Amino acid sequence: MIDLRSDTVTRPTGEMRRAMAEAAVGDDVFGEDPTVNRLEEYVAELLGKEAALYAPSGTMTNQIGVFVNTGRGDEVLLHEEAHVFNYEGGAPALLSGVQLRPLPGARGAIRPETLRAAVRPEDVHFARPRLLCLENTHNVSGGKVLPLEDFAAVAGSARDLGLKVHLDGARLFNAAVATGVAAREWCAHADTLSVCSSKGLGAPVGSLLAGARETIREARRARKAFGGGMRQAGVIAVASLHAFVHHRERLAEDHRRARLLAEGLAGAGYTVEPPETNIVLLQTDDPKALLAALARENVLATSGGAGKVRLCTHLDVDDRDIENAVEAAGRVRAPGGGR
Ligand SMILES: *Cc1c(COP(=O)(O)O)cnc(C)c1O
C-alpha cells in the first residue's frame, strides 16, 4: 500500500523508537520532565520566542493560542479555508466563546486591504475584533507558502488595527525549507504560533505553542484546563525533539517527490497544480470514483475539496513509491482502467 493520504501517517523511525525507550522522564504537570523541558527550550529558541509549550495536538496548540489572545465574545478573523475554522470541531466557540469571521483570499492568504475592510470600529453593535489567525503553509490550497513579505504586511496591518496575530504553523518548516527563509522570520510577526512534529517531521504525536514568556504561562494554565496536561511525557516528547533536530532539512526530499509525483501525473494526462511543498492537488470530475480506483491499485489519497484529490508526500514514501503511484494512476486513467 502506498499511503499518500496525509503526512500524518508516518511511523516512528528506528532511531526515534530507541530515543523513546531511553528518554529521561518526570512529571511534566509539576514541570519536572527534563525531556519535555528540553524540547520546549529547543523549539522556543528555534522559533525565536521566549518560551514554548508542548501539547498533544495541533488542534490543542491552535485552540490555546485562540484562548490566550481573546476574551469571550471577541471576534477572530481568519481565512475561510483555515484549519482553525474548518477542521477543529467548532472549538473556538466551544472553548473560547469567540465569534469567527471568515475572510476570502487567493492561495489561503488574506490581503491587508481585505483585513482592514473587515475590522469594525468600537460600537456596541459589533463583536470586538481581537485576533488574526494565519496559516503557513496553507493546507486546503495545496500546501501553498505565504511569502514572508505578504505575511509581514498583513500581520503589520493587524497590529495597526490593534489585533493580535496567531500563526497556525502546522507545516511552517515546509514553508521554511521551500523558501530558504528561517521559520523564526515568520514567527517574528506573530504573537503566538503553533508548530506540529507529527506532520512531515514524522513524530507520532505532539505540537508546540510558542510566544512570550507571560503568554506561555497563561497557555500552560489553559492546557491543563483543556485536558492536555501530561505526566511522564518525555517518552513521546523525545520523538518530537528527534524530529525537529533530524527531520527538518529532509522535508526538501518530500518537496522533490511531490514535484516528481505532479510531473508524473501530468504526464499521465491528469490536470495537476504545480506543488510548492509536499501536497499535490489534482482536478477530477469525480473524486470519489478516482479515490476508489486508486485504492484498488493500492494507492491511497483523500478528497481535496470539490473536484479535487489530494496526495501528500512524507517520510515513509520513497522514489520507488512515487513511480509506482504514477504508474497506478496511469492505469486507472487508461480506457477501462482501474476496474
Ligand atoms: C494538521 C493540522 C493542524 C493540527 O492538527 P492535529 O491533527 O490536531 O494535530 C492544524 N493546522 C493545520 C493547517 C493542519 O494541517
Short mmCIF file of C-alpha atoms and ligand atoms in Angstrom, two decimals:
data_model
loop_
_atom_site.label_atom_id
_atom_site.label_comp_id
_atom_site.label_asym_id
_atom_site.label_seq_id
_atom_site.Cartn_x
_atom_site.Cartn_y
_atom_site.Cartn_z
CA MET A 1 0.00 0.00 0.00
CA ILE A 2 1.31 3.47 -0.91
CA ASP A 3 -0.32 5.81 1.57
CA LEU A 4 -0.42 9.39 0.27
CA ARG A 5 -3.47 10.46 2.29
CA SER A 6 -1.55 12.68 4.67
CA ASP A 7 1.89 13.42 6.09
CA THR A 8 0.47 12.30 9.45
CA VAL A 9 0.57 8.59 8.52
CA THR A 10 4.30 8.16 9.21
CA ARG A 11 5.59 5.62 11.77
CA PRO A 12 8.41 6.44 14.19
CA THR A 13 11.84 5.55 12.78
CA GLY A 14 14.12 3.05 14.50
CA GLU A 15 16.29 5.81 15.92
CA MET A 16 13.24 7.63 17.19
CA ARG A 17 11.98 4.48 18.92
CA ARG A 18 15.37 3.96 20.57
CA ALA A 19 15.34 7.53 21.83
CA MET A 20 11.82 6.93 23.18
CA ALA A 21 12.95 3.81 25.05
CA GLU A 22 15.79 5.69 26.69
CA ALA A 23 14.16 9.09 27.39
CA ALA A 24 14.63 10.62 30.83
CA VAL A 25 11.21 11.42 32.31
CA GLY A 26 9.48 13.15 35.22
CA ASP A 27 6.02 14.54 35.96
CA ASP A 28 5.51 17.31 33.42
CA VAL A 29 2.47 18.78 35.20
CA PHE A 30 4.95 19.53 38.00
CA GLY A 31 7.34 20.88 35.33
CA GLU A 32 9.73 18.03 36.15
CA ASP A 33 10.07 16.17 32.88
CA PRO A 34 13.60 17.01 31.70
CA THR A 35 12.92 15.86 28.13
CA VAL A 36 9.77 17.96 27.75
CA ASN A 37 11.65 20.94 29.18
CA ARG A 38 14.48 20.37 26.71
CA LEU A 39 12.00 20.14 23.81
CA GLU A 40 10.22 23.35 24.84
CA GLU A 41 13.51 25.22 25.14
CA TYR A 42 14.77 23.88 21.82
CA VAL A 43 11.61 24.88 19.93
CA ALA A 44 11.38 28.32 21.59
CA GLU A 45 14.97 29.01 20.52
CA LEU A 46 14.37 27.64 17.01
CA LEU A 47 11.37 29.94 16.56
CA GLY A 48 12.95 32.98 18.21
CA LYS A 49 10.38 33.15 21.03
CA GLU A 50 10.87 33.39 24.80
CA ALA A 51 9.01 30.19 25.63
CA ALA A 52 7.13 27.23 24.20
CA LEU A 53 4.58 24.71 25.45
CA TYR A 54 4.26 21.06 24.44
CA ALA A 55 0.74 19.69 23.82
CA PRO A 56 -0.80 16.56 22.32
CA SER A 57 -2.07 18.04 19.04
CA GLY A 58 -2.00 21.00 16.68
CA THR A 59 -5.68 21.50 17.34
CA MET A 60 -4.89 21.97 21.02
CA THR A 61 -2.00 24.38 20.44
CA ASN A 62 -4.10 26.41 17.99
CA GLN A 63 -7.01 26.50 20.41
CA ILE A 64 -4.81 27.50 23.34
CA GLY A 65 -3.47 30.22 21.03
CA VAL A 66 -7.01 31.46 20.38
CA PHE A 67 -7.82 31.26 24.10
CA VAL A 68 -4.85 33.23 25.39
CA ASN A 69 -5.26 36.00 22.80
CA THR A 70 -9.01 36.62 23.20
CA GLY A 71 -11.88 37.07 25.64
CA ARG A 72 -15.48 35.81 25.48
CA GLY A 73 -17.46 37.42 22.66
CA ASP A 74 -14.40 38.68 20.81
CA GLU A 75 -14.04 38.26 17.05
CA VAL A 76 -11.28 36.19 15.42
CA LEU A 77 -10.59 36.96 11.77
CA LEU A 78 -9.21 34.17 9.63
CA HIS A 79 -9.27 32.73 6.13
CA GLU A 80 -12.46 30.95 5.08
CA GLU A 81 -10.38 27.84 4.35
CA ALA A 82 -8.39 27.95 7.60
CA HIS A 83 -7.87 24.75 9.58
CA VAL A 84 -8.85 26.59 12.79
CA PHE A 85 -12.22 27.44 11.20
CA ASN A 86 -12.98 24.23 9.29
CA TYR A 87 -11.31 21.28 10.95
CA GLU A 88 -11.13 21.85 14.69
CA GLY A 89 -14.59 20.75 15.72
CA GLY A 90 -16.02 24.19 16.42
CA ALA A 91 -13.51 24.57 19.25
CA PRO A 92 -13.19 28.39 19.12
CA ALA A 93 -16.89 28.63 20.09
CA LEU A 94 -16.74 25.65 22.42
CA LEU A 95 -13.60 26.54 24.37
CA SER A 96 -13.08 30.29 23.98
CA GLY A 97 -16.59 31.64 23.30
CA VAL A 98 -15.37 33.68 20.34
CA GLN A 99 -17.03 34.55 17.06
CA LEU A 100 -15.19 33.66 13.85
CA ARG A 101 -15.09 36.00 10.88
CA PRO A 102 -14.01 34.02 7.80
CA LEU A 103 -12.42 36.12 5.04
CA PRO A 104 -11.76 35.34 1.36
CA GLY A 105 -8.38 35.42 -0.40
CA ALA A 106 -6.36 33.59 -3.05
CA ARG A 107 -3.97 30.79 -2.00
CA GLY A 108 -5.29 30.76 1.57
CA ALA A 109 -3.89 34.25 2.17
CA ILE A 110 -5.68 37.36 3.42
CA ARG A 111 -4.73 40.68 1.84
CA PRO A 112 -4.16 43.69 4.14
CA GLU A 113 -6.99 45.64 2.44
CA THR A 114 -9.40 42.73 2.97
CA LEU A 115 -8.48 42.71 6.64
CA ARG A 116 -8.78 46.50 7.00
CA ALA A 117 -12.24 46.46 5.38
CA ALA A 118 -13.40 43.69 7.73
CA VAL A 119 -12.25 45.16 11.03
CA ARG A 120 -15.08 47.20 12.51
CA PRO A 121 -14.76 50.16 14.89
CA GLU A 122 -15.69 50.16 18.55
CA ASP A 123 -19.50 50.12 18.68
CA VAL A 124 -21.94 48.29 20.97
CA HIS A 125 -23.38 46.51 17.91
CA PHE A 126 -20.12 44.84 16.94
CA ALA A 127 -18.11 41.98 18.36
CA ARG A 128 -14.65 43.26 19.29
CA PRO A 129 -12.10 42.27 16.65
CA ARG A 130 -9.16 40.86 18.62
CA LEU A 131 -7.15 38.26 16.75
CA LEU A 132 -6.00 37.45 13.23
CA CYS A 133 -5.15 33.78 12.56
CA LEU A 134 -2.88 32.99 9.64
CA GLU A 135 -1.81 29.58 8.30
CA ASN A 136 1.53 28.70 6.67
CA THR A 137 1.79 26.55 4.66
CA HIS A 138 -1.88 26.66 3.81
CA ASN A 139 -3.31 23.16 3.83
CA VAL A 140 -6.52 23.35 1.76
CA SER A 141 -4.96 25.41 -1.03
CA GLY A 142 -2.41 22.62 -1.52
CA GLY A 143 0.44 23.43 0.85
CA LYS A 144 0.91 26.95 -0.52
CA VAL A 145 3.58 29.13 1.07
CA LEU A 146 2.51 32.52 2.41
CA PRO A 147 5.62 34.53 1.43
CA LEU A 148 7.36 36.41 4.22
CA GLU A 149 6.66 39.91 2.77
CA ASP A 150 2.93 39.14 2.39
CA PHE A 151 2.84 37.62 5.85
CA ALA A 152 4.61 40.64 7.36
CA ALA A 153 2.29 43.05 5.52
CA VAL A 154 -0.96 41.52 6.73
CA ALA A 155 0.40 40.95 10.24
CA GLY A 156 1.55 44.60 10.28
CA SER A 157 -1.95 45.74 9.30
CA ALA A 158 -3.41 43.58 12.05
CA ARG A 159 -1.11 45.18 14.60
CA ASP A 160 -2.03 48.70 13.36
CA LEU A 161 -5.68 47.74 13.85
CA GLY A 162 -5.00 46.63 17.43
CA LEU A 163 -5.23 42.89 16.72
CA LYS A 164 -3.02 40.10 17.98
CA VAL A 165 -1.66 37.57 15.47
CA HIS A 166 -1.62 33.78 15.80
CA LEU A 167 0.16 31.65 13.21
CA ASP A 168 -1.03 28.10 12.56
CA GLY A 169 2.34 26.75 11.50
CA ALA A 170 1.46 23.05 11.41
CA ARG A 171 3.67 22.92 8.29
CA LEU A 172 5.78 26.05 8.89
CA PHE A 173 9.01 24.11 8.36
CA ASN A 174 7.80 23.09 4.91
CA ALA A 175 7.50 26.81 4.12
CA ALA A 176 10.96 27.45 5.59
CA VAL A 177 12.64 24.64 3.65
CA ALA A 178 10.83 25.53 0.40
CA THR A 179 11.92 29.19 0.54
CA GLY A 180 15.19 29.11 2.47
CA VAL A 181 13.68 31.69 4.87
CA ALA A 182 14.17 30.66 8.52
CA ALA A 183 10.98 29.78 10.40
CA ARG A 184 11.78 32.40 13.05
CA GLU A 185 11.48 35.16 10.40
CA TRP A 186 7.77 34.45 10.11
CA CYS A 187 7.42 33.98 13.85
CA ALA A 188 8.77 37.50 14.48
CA HIS A 189 5.45 38.81 13.09
CA ALA A 190 3.22 36.61 15.29
CA ASP A 191 2.31 36.87 18.98
CA THR A 192 1.74 33.14 19.23
CA LEU A 193 2.33 30.28 16.86
CA SER A 194 1.75 26.59 16.69
CA VAL A 195 4.04 24.01 15.05
CA CYS A 196 3.42 20.26 14.60
CA SER A 197 6.00 17.50 14.88
CA SER A 198 3.50 14.87 13.74
CA LYS A 199 3.13 16.05 10.14
CA GLY A 200 6.02 15.82 7.70
CA LEU A 201 8.58 15.77 10.52
CA GLY A 202 7.47 12.25 11.37
CA ALA A 203 6.90 12.19 15.15
CA PRO A 204 3.96 10.05 16.30
CA VAL A 205 2.36 12.87 18.32
CA GLY A 206 2.99 16.38 19.57
CA SER A 207 2.72 20.09 18.79
CA LEU A 208 4.12 23.20 20.43
CA LEU A 209 2.79 26.69 21.04
CA ALA A 210 5.43 29.43 21.21
CA GLY A 211 5.25 33.05 22.33
CA ALA A 212 6.24 35.50 25.05
CA ARG A 213 7.02 34.03 28.49
CA GLU A 214 3.94 35.59 30.13
CA THR A 215 1.66 34.34 27.33
CA ILE A 216 3.03 30.81 27.60
CA ARG A 217 2.49 30.88 31.38
CA GLU A 218 -1.21 31.54 30.67
CA ALA A 219 -1.12 28.89 27.94
CA ARG A 220 0.13 26.34 30.50
CA ARG A 221 -2.96 27.01 32.64
CA ALA A 222 -5.20 26.67 29.57
CA ARG A 223 -3.52 23.39 28.57
CA LYS A 224 -4.33 21.92 31.98
CA ALA A 225 -7.94 23.16 31.78
CA PHE A 226 -8.35 21.72 28.26
CA GLY A 227 -7.14 18.34 29.49
CA GLY A 228 -3.72 18.45 27.88
CA GLY A 229 -1.53 18.24 31.00
CA MET A 230 0.52 15.06 30.61
CA ARG A 231 2.72 13.28 33.14
CA GLN A 232 5.85 11.33 32.06
CA ALA A 233 5.50 12.79 28.58
CA GLY A 234 9.26 12.64 27.89
CA VAL A 235 8.78 9.25 26.17
CA ILE A 236 6.81 10.95 23.38
CA ALA A 237 8.38 14.42 23.62
CA VAL A 238 11.76 12.93 22.74
CA ALA A 239 10.30 11.75 19.42
CA SER A 240 9.29 15.34 18.65
CA LEU A 241 12.73 16.61 19.65
CA HIS A 242 14.34 14.00 17.40
CA ALA A 243 12.01 15.07 14.56
CA PHE A 244 12.83 18.78 14.95
CA VAL A 245 16.57 18.11 15.09
CA HIS A 246 16.91 15.43 12.40
CA HIS A 247 13.95 15.66 10.02
CA ARG A 248 13.58 19.36 9.20
CA GLU A 249 16.05 19.62 6.38
CA ARG A 250 14.88 16.40 4.75
CA LEU A 251 11.47 18.00 4.07
CA ALA A 252 13.19 19.08 0.85
CA GLU A 253 13.02 15.40 -0.18
CA ASP A 254 9.24 15.41 0.30
CA HIS A 255 9.00 18.54 -1.84
CA ARG A 256 11.13 17.00 -4.58
CA ARG A 257 8.95 13.88 -4.54
CA ALA A 258 5.79 16.00 -4.67
CA ARG A 259 7.15 17.65 -7.83
CA LEU A 260 8.04 14.22 -9.24
CA LEU A 261 4.54 13.00 -8.48
CA ALA A 262 2.89 16.07 -10.01
CA GLU A 263 5.00 15.78 -13.19
CA GLY A 264 4.23 12.08 -13.46
CA LEU A 265 0.51 12.61 -13.01
CA ALA A 266 0.51 15.43 -15.56
CA GLY A 267 2.36 13.10 -17.94
CA ALA A 268 -0.38 10.51 -17.40
CA GLY A 269 -2.96 13.09 -18.51
CA TYR A 270 -4.18 14.49 -15.19
CA THR A 271 -4.72 18.19 -14.50
CA VAL A 272 -2.36 18.92 -11.63
CA GLU A 273 -1.42 22.11 -9.78
CA PRO A 274 2.37 22.50 -9.52
CA PRO A 275 3.14 21.88 -5.81
CA GLU A 276 5.12 24.37 -3.72
CA THR A 277 5.70 21.95 -0.84
CA ASN A 278 4.55 18.39 -0.09
CA ILE A 279 0.88 18.48 -1.14
CA VAL A 280 -0.32 17.69 -4.67
CA LEU A 281 -3.84 18.57 -5.80
CA LEU A 282 -5.25 17.07 -8.95
CA GLN A 283 -8.53 18.01 -10.57
CA THR A 284 -11.13 15.43 -11.42
CA ASP A 285 -14.88 15.42 -12.14
CA ASP A 286 -15.44 12.57 -9.74
CA PRO A 287 -13.03 12.49 -6.76
CA LYS A 288 -14.85 9.57 -5.11
CA ALA A 289 -14.57 7.32 -8.15
CA LEU A 290 -10.89 8.22 -8.66
CA LEU A 291 -10.06 7.59 -4.99
CA ALA A 292 -11.78 4.18 -5.14
CA ALA A 293 -9.98 3.26 -8.38
CA LEU A 294 -6.61 4.31 -6.92
CA ALA A 295 -7.31 2.32 -3.74
CA ARG A 296 -7.89 -0.78 -5.88
CA GLU A 297 -4.38 -0.15 -7.25
CA ASN A 298 -3.05 0.10 -3.66
CA VAL A 299 -2.63 3.88 -3.73
CA LEU A 300 -4.40 5.84 -1.01
CA ALA A 301 -5.26 9.54 -1.33
CA THR A 302 -8.00 11.80 0.04
CA SER A 303 -10.54 14.25 -1.27
CA GLY A 304 -9.05 17.73 -1.66
CA GLY A 305 -12.39 19.55 -1.67
CA ALA A 306 -14.86 19.90 -4.55
CA GLY A 307 -13.48 18.35 -7.75
CA LYS A 308 -10.06 17.65 -6.27
CA VAL A 309 -7.98 14.77 -4.98
CA ARG A 310 -5.11 15.40 -2.56
CA LEU A 311 -1.87 13.43 -2.39
CA CYS A 312 0.73 14.12 0.24
CA THR A 313 4.39 13.06 0.33
CA HIS A 314 6.15 12.26 3.61
CA LEU A 315 8.95 10.46 5.45
CA ASP A 316 7.56 6.98 4.68
CA VAL A 317 7.40 7.20 0.86
CA ASP A 318 10.44 6.90 -1.39
CA ASP A 319 11.14 7.48 -5.09
CA ARG A 320 10.04 3.95 -5.96
CA ASP A 321 6.66 4.54 -4.26
CA ILE A 322 6.18 7.71 -6.28
CA GLU A 323 6.97 5.85 -9.55
CA ASN A 324 4.54 3.11 -8.59
CA ALA A 325 1.84 5.62 -7.67
CA VAL A 326 2.25 7.38 -11.02
CA GLU A 327 2.03 4.04 -12.89
CA ALA A 328 -1.08 3.08 -10.94
CA ALA A 329 -2.68 6.44 -11.70
CA GLY A 330 -1.87 5.94 -15.39
CA ARG A 331 -3.57 2.51 -15.39
CA VAL A 332 -6.64 3.99 -13.70
CA ARG A 333 -6.90 6.66 -16.37
CA ALA A 334 -6.50 4.30 -19.33
CA PRO A 335 -9.82 3.35 -21.03
CA GLY A 336 -11.49 0.71 -18.85
CA GLY A 337 -8.61 1.04 -16.38
CA GLY A 338 -8.72 0.68 -12.63
CA ARG A 339 -11.57 -1.80 -12.63
C1 LIG B 1 -2.93 19.05 10.89
C2 LIG B 1 -3.14 20.48 11.04
C3 LIG B 1 -3.37 21.05 12.31
C4 LIG B 1 -3.44 20.27 13.60
O1 LIG B 1 -3.97 19.02 13.52
P1 LIG B 1 -3.92 17.95 14.69
O2 LIG B 1 -4.36 16.74 13.97
O3 LIG B 1 -4.85 18.39 15.74
O4 LIG B 1 -2.51 17.84 15.20
C5 LIG B 1 -3.53 22.41 12.38
N1 LIG B 1 -3.45 23.18 11.28
C6 LIG B 1 -3.22 22.69 10.06
C7 LIG B 1 -3.10 23.61 8.90
C8 LIG B 1 -3.06 21.31 9.90
O5 LIG B 1 -2.83 20.82 8.68
#
